Coordinates of C-alpha atoms in Angstrom, one line a residue:
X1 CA 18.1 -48.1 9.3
X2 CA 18.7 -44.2 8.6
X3 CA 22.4 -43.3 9.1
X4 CA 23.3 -40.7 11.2
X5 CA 23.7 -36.9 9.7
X6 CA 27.5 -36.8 10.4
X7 CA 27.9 -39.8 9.0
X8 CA 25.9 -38.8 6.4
X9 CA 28.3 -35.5 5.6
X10 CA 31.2 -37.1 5.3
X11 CA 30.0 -39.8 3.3
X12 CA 31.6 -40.0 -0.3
X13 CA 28.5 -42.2 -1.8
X14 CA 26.9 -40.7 -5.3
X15 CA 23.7 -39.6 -5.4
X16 CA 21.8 -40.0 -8.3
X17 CA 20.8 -37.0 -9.9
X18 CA 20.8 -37.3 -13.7
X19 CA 19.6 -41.0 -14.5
X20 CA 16.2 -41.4 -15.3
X21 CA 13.9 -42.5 -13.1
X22 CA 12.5 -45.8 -13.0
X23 CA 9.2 -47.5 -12.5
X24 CA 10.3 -49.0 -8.9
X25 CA 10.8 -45.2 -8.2
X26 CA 7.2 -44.0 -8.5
X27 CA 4.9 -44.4 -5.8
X28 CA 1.2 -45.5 -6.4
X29 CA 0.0 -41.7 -7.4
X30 CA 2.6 -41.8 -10.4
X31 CA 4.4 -38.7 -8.1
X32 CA 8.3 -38.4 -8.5
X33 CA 10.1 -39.5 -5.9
X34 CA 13.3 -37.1 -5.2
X35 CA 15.8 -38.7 -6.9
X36 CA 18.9 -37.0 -4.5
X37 CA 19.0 -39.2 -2.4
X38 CA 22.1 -41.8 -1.4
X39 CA 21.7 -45.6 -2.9
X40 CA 21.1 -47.6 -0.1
X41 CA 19.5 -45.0 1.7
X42 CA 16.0 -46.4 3.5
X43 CA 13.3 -43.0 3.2
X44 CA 9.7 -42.8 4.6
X45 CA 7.8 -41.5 2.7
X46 CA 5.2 -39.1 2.5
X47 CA 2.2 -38.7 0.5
X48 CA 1.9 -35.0 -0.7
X49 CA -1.4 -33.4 -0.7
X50 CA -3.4 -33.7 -4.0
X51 CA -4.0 -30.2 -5.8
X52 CA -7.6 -30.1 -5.8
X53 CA -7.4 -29.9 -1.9
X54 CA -5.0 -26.7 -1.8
X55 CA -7.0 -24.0 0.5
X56 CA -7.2 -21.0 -2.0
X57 CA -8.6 -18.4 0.6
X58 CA -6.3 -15.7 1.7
X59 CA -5.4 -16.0 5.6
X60 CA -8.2 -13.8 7.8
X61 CA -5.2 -11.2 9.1
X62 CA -8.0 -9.5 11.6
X63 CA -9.5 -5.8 11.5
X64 CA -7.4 -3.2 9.0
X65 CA -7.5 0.0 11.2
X66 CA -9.1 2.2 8.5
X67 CA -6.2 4.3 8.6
X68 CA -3.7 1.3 8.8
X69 CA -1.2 3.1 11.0
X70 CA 0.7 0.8 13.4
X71 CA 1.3 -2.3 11.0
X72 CA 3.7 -5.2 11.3
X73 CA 5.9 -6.4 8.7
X74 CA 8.5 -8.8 9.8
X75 CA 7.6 -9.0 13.6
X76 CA 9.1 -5.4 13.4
X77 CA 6.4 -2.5 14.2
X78 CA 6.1 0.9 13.5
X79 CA 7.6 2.8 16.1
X80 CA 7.7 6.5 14.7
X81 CA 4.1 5.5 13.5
X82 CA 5.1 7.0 10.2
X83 CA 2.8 4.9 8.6
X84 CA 6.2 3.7 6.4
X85 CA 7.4 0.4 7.1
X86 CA 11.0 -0.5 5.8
X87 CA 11.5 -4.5 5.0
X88 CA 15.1 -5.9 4.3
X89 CA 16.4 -7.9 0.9
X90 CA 16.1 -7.1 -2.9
X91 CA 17.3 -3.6 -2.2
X92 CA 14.7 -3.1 0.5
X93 CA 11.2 -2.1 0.3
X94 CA 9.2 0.5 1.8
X95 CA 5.0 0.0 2.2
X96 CA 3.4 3.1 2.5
X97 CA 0.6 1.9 5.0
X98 CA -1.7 5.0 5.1
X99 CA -4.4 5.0 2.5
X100 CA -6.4 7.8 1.1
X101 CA -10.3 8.7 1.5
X102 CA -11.7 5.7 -0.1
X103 CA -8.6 2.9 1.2
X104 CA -6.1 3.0 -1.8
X105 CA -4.0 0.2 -1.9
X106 CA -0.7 -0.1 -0.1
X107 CA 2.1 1.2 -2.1
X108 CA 5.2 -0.4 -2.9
X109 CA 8.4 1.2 -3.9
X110 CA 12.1 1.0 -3.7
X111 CA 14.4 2.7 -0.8
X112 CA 17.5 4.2 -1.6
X113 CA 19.4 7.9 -0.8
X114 CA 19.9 8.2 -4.9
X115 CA 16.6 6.7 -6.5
X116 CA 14.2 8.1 -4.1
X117 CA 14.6 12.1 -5.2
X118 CA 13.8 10.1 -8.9
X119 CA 11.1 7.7 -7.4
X120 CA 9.4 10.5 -5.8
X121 CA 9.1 13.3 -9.0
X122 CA 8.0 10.8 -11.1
X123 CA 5.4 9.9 -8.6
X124 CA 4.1 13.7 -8.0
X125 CA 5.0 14.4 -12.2
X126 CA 3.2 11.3 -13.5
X127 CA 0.4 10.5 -11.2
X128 CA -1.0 14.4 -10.0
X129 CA -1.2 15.0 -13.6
X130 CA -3.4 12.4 -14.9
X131 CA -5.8 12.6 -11.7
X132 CA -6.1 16.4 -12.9
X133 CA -4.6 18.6 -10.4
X134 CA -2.9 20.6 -13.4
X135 CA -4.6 24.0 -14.5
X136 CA -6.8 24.2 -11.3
X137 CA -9.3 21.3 -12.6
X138 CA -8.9 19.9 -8.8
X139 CA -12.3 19.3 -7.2
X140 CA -13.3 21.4 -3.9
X141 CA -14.0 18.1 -1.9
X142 CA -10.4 17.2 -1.9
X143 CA -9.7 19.4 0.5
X144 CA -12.1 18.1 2.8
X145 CA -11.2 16.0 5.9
X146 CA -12.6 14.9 9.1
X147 CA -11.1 16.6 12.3
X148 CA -12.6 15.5 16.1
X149 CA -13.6 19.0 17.7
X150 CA -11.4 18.5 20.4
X151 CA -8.4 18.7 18.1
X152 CA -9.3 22.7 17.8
X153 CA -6.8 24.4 19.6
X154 CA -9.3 26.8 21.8
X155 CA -5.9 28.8 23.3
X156 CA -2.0 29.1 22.3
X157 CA 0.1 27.2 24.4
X158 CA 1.6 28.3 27.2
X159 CA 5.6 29.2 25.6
X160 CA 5.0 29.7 22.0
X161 CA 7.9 27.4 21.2
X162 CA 6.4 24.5 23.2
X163 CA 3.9 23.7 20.4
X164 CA 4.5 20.2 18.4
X165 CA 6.6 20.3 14.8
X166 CA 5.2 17.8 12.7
X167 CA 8.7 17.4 10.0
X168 CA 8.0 16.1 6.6
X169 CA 11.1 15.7 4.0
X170 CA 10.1 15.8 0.4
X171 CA 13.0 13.4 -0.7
X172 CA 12.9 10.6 1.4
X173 CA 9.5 10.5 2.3
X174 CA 10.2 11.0 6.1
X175 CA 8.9 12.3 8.8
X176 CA 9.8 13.1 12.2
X177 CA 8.1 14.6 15.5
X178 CA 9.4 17.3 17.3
X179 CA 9.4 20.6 18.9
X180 CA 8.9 23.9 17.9
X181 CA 11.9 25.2 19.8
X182 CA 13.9 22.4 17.9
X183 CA 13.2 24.4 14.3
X184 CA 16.6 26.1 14.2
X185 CA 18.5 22.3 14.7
X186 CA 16.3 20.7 11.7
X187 CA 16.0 23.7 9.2
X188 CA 19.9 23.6 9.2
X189 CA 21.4 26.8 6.6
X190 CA 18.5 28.6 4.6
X191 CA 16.7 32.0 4.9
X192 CA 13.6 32.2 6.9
X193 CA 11.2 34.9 5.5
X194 CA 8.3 35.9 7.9
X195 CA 5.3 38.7 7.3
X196 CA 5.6 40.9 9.9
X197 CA 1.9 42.1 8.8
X198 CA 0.2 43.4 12.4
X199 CA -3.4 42.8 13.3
X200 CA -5.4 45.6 14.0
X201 CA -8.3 45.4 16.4
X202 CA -11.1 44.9 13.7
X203 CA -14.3 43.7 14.9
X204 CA -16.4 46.9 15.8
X205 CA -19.7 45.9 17.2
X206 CA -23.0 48.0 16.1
X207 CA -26.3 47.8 17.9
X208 CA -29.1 48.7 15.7
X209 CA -29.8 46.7 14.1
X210 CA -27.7 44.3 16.6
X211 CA -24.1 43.1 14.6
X212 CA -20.9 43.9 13.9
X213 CA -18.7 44.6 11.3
X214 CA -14.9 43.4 10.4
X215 CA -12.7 45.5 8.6
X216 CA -10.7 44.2 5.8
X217 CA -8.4 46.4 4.2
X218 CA -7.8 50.2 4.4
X219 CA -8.5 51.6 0.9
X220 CA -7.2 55.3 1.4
X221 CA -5.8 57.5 4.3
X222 CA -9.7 59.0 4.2
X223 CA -10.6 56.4 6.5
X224 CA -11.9 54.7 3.9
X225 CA -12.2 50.9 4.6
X226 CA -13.4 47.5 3.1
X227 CA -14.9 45.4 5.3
X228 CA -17.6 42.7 6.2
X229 CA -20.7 43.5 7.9
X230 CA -24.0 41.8 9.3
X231 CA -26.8 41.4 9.1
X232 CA -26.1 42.9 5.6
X233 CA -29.9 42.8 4.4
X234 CA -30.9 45.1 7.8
X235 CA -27.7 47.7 6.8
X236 CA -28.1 51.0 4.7
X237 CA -25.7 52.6 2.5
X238 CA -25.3 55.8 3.8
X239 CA -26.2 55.6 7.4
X240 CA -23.7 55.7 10.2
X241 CA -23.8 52.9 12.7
X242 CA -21.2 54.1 16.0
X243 CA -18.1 55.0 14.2
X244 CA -18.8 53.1 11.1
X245 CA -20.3 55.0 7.9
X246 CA -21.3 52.5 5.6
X247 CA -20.7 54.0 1.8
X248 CA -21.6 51.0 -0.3
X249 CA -22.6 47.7 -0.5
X250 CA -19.9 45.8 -3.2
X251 CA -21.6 42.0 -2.7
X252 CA -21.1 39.4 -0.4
X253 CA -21.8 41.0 2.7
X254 CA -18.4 43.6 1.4
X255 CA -18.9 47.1 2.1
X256 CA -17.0 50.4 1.4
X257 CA -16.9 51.9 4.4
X258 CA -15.1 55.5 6.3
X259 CA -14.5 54.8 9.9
X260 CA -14.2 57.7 12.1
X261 CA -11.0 57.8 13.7
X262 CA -8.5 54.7 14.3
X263 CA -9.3 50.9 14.7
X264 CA -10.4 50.3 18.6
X265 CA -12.6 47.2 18.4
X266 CA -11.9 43.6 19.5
X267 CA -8.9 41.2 18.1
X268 CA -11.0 39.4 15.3
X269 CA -10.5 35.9 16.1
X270 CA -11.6 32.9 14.3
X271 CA -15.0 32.1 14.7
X272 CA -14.1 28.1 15.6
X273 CA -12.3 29.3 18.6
X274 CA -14.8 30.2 21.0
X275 CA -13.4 30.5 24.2
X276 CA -12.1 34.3 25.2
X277 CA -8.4 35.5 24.5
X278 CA -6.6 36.0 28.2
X279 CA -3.8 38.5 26.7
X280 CA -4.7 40.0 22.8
X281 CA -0.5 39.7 22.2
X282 CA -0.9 36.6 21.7
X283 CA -2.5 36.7 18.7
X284 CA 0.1 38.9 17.2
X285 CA 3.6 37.7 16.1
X286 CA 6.5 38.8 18.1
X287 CA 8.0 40.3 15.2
X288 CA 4.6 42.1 13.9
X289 CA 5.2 45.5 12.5
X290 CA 2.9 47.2 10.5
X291 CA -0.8 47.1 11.3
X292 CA -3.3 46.2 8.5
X293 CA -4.7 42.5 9.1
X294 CA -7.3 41.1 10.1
X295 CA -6.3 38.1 10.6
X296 CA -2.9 36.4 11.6
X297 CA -0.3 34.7 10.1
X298 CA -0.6 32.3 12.2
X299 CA 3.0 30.3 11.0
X300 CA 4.6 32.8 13.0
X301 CA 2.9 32.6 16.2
X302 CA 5.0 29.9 17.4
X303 CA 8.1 31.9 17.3
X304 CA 9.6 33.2 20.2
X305 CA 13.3 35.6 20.2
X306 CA 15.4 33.2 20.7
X307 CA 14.4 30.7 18.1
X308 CA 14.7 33.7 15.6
X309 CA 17.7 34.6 17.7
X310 CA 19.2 31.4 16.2
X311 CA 17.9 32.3 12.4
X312 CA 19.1 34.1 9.4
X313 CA 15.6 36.6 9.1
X314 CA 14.3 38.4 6.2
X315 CA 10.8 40.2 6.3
X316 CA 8.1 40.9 4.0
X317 CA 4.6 42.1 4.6
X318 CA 1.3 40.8 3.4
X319 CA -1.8 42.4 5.1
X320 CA -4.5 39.2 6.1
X321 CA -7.8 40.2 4.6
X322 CA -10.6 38.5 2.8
X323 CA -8.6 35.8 0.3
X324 CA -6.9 33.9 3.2
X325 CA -9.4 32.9 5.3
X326 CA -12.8 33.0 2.7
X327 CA -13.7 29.0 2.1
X328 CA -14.1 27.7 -1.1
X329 CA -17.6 27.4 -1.9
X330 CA -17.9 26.0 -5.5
X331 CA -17.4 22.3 -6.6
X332 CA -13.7 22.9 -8.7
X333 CA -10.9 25.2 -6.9
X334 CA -10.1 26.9 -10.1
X335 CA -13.6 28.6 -10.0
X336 CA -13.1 30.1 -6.7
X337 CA -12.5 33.6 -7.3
X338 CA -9.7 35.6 -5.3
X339 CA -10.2 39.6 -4.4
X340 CA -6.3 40.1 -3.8
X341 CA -4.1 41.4 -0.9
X342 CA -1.7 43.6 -0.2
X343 CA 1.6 43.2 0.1
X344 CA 4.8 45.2 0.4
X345 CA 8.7 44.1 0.1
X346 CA 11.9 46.5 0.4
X347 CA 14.5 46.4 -2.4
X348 CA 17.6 45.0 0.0
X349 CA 14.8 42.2 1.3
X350 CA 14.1 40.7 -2.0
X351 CA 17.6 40.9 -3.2
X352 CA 18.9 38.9 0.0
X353 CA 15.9 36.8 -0.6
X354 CA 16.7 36.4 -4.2
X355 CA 20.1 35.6 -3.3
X356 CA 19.4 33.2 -1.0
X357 CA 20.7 29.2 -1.9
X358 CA 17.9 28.3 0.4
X359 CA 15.0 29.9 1.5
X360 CA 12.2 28.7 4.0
X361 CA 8.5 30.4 3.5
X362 CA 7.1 31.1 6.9
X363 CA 3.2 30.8 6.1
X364 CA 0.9 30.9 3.4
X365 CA 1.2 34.6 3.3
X366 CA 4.9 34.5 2.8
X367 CA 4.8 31.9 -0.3
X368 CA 2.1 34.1 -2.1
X369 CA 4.2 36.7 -1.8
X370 CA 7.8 35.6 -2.8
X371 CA 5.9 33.6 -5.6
X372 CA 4.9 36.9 -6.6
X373 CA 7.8 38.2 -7.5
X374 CA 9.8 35.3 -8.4
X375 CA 7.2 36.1 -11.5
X376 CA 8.5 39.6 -12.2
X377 CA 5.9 41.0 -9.6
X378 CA 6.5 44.9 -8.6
X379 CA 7.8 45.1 -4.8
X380 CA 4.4 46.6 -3.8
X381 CA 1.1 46.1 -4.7
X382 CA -1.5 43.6 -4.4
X383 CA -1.2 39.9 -4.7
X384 CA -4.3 37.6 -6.6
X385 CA -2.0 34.8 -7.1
X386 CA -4.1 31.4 -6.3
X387 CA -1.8 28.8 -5.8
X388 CA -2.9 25.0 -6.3
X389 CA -1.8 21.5 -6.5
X390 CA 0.4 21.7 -9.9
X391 CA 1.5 25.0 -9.4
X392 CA 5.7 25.3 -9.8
X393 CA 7.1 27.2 -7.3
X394 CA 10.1 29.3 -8.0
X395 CA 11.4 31.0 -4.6
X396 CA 9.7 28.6 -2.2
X397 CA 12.2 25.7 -1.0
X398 CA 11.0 25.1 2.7
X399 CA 7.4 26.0 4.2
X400 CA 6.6 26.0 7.6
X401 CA 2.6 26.2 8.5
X402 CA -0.3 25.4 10.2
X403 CA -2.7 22.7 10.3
X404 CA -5.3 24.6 7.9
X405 CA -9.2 24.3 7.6
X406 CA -10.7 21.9 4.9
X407 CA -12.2 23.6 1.8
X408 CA -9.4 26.3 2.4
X409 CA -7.0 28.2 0.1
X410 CA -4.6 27.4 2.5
X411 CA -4.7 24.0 2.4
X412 CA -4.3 23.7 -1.3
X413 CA -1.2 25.5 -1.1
X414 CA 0.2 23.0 1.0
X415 CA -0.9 20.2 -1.6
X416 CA 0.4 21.9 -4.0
X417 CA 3.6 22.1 -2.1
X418 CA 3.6 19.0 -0.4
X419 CA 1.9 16.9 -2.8
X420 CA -2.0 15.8 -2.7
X421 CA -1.6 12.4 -1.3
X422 CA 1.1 13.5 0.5
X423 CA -0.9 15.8 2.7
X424 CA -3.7 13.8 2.9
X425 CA -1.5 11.2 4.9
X426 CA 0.6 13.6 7.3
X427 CA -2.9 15.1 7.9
X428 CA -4.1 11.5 8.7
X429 CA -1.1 11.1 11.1
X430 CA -1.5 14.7 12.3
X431 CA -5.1 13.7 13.6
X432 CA -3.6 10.2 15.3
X433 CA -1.1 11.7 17.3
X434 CA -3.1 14.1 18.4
X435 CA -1.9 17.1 16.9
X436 CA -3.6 20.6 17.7
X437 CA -5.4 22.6 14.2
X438 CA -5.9 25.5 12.9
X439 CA -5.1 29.2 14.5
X440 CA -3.3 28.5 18.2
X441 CA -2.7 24.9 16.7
X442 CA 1.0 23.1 16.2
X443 CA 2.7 23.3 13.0
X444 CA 4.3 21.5 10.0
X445 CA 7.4 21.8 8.5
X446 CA 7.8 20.1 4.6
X447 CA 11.3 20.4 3.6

């Protein structure tokens, strides 16, 4: 009979361990018995199963959502659905869950506050490089995504402050949901740089032939614009259509044009939001100064006095024209071709911004600009600087944005900022929770 386990504990009796074992201790398949067992002991025993009947499939886990948020790893779930599951022992381990256009594998690496910074610029150093996003050899369908239609923000939110802040930290990999109001408590101590660029009321409508045209950029105090207009092939140099004279056609539907007296057409909103404007303002920051875009920054719709009441401020100005909002329409980004915009900076700004330990870029406008500069650029002029994944910034340490269209300038700034896989998963998670894009949408922060 099989003594009982205390009895067993306390028991001083050898157990064999060393001596060979003998024939009388092999049972009819020639398998070792366990030799660590106490003389005297009775033991049932137990054939084991013979190899050639070991199940070699892998277990059938179920459907993989295609965007595998929402896993399990030890019974534990994702609550923050970061996509980033964090598993205890060796160190710990973090799985990035989210995979990338055509379902890369799940990666594995390390967790730790000092190896992480390490971990993470040898992940954007080695792997960008080799998959060619140096030099601008990145290809235009990179930045394309999939976005439902009802993720297009048709109207700004109620309080401009009320949007969603989609956090991402660089270091650790992080990311956290919150709201707009809450930017002051998560930036913490840097310099926030807007463009305080106006919009100018730019659509003009003509009526024969029946069209419009979109001013761009003011050339000279003549009245003397660049703008868009349509139907191009119907248009005539030299003809006056309402207050637009059309001087000369410059390709691409661009035109030199003199417009008699001051800007008094429509605000010239995107044409993906098509549902009418209640109060023009809106469209405009509320620190907008000086009118020459035609287009928002739309970063800086979100802000409201008292978040920038909470704020260390510093202003530049880029005027929105053609660059910003043009898609790319070639197969590799570094063919697109960019026209330039103009910016302007004061002396005392740039030196604070200079200065700065810290400084947090408020748009895509703002970046091109301070990048500008932080390459000897003059404090006024125009700007063709075409930033893309690889790119090295130099005055940029924080950048706050919106959710941007694919095949867009925009968006490979934020790659290039952000990293390429990097925002191809907090876009992916940006799309899951429900997040609102593009002009009136919410907002990112990558720290």
């Amino acid at each position: 009979m099989l003594e009982s386990a205390d009895h067993r504990l306390d028991a001083a009796e050898p157990c064999v361990d060393a001596l060979p074992t003998g024939r009388d201790e092999v049972d009819e398949e020639r398998e070792v018995v366990d030799a660590g067992v106490p003389l005297g002991e009775q033991v049932a025993f137990q054939r084991r199963q013979p190899p050639q009947q070991l199940v070699h499939q892998a277990a059938d886990l179920g459907e993989v959502p295609p965007n595998r948020l929402g896993l399990a790893a030890n019974g534990l779930l994702d609550p923050a659905r970061q996509g980033v599951l964090e598993c205890g022992g060796r160190g710990g381990e973090r799985l990035d869950l989210l995979a990338g256009p055509d379902e890369e594998a799940v990666q594995r690496r390390a967790v730790g506050a000092l190896i992480d910074p390490f971990l993470c610029a040898f992940h954007r150093a080695v792997v960008h490089g080799p998959q060619g996003y140096l030099w601008r050899r990145m290809k235009t369908r990179e930045l394309e995504y999939d976005l439902p239609p009802e993720l297009i923000a048709q109207h700004p939110v109620p309080r401009r402050d009320e949007s969603r802040l989609l956090v991402y930290d660089r270091v650790s990999e992080r990311v956290h949901q919150r709201r707009f109001a809450e930017l002051p408590d998560v930036l913490g101590a840097a310099l926030t740089v807007v463009n305080d660029t106006r919009v100018v009321p730019a659509r003009i409508p003509i009526e024969r032939p029946r069209g419009e045209v979109l001013l761009l950029e003011r050339v000279d105090e003549d009245g003397v614009w660049e703008g868009l207009a349509r139907p191009t092939r119907r248009l005539r140099a030299g003809r006056r259509y309402g207050p637009v004279e059309l001087l000369e056609h410059v390709g691409e539907g661009r035109w030199r044009l003199r417009l008699h007296g001051e800007p008094a057409g429509e605000t010239p909103l995107p044409p993906y939001i098509t549902e009418p404007l209640a109060d023009p303002e809106r469209y405009q920051t509320v620190y907008a100064d000086e009118a020459g875009s035609a287009a928002a920054p739309t970063a800086g719709l979100h802000f409201t006095e008292d978040v920038l009441g909470r704020l260390d401020v510093e202003r530049v100005t880029l005027h929105v024209g053609l660059d910003t909002f043009r898609p790319v329409a070639v197969d590799e980004l570094g063919k697109h071709r960019l026209h330039g915009e103009r910016f302007s900076v004061t002396s005392g700004a740039w030196h604070r911004i200079e200065a700065a330990p810290r400084v947090l870029a408020v748009g895509t406008t703002t970046v091109r600009v301070l990048e500008t500069l932080a390459r000897g650029g003059p404090l006024t002029g125009r700007t063709n600087l075409f930033i893309t994944p690889g790119f090295e910034f130099k005055r940029t340490d924080a950048l706050l944005t919106n959710f941007h269209l694919p095949r867009s300038t925009l968006l490979a700034l934020v790659m290039a900022f952000a990293g390429v896989e990097e925002t191809r998963r907090l876009y992916r998670l940006a799309i899951e929770e429900r997040y609102r894009f593009y002009s009136f949408g919410d907002a990112m922060l990558v720290l």
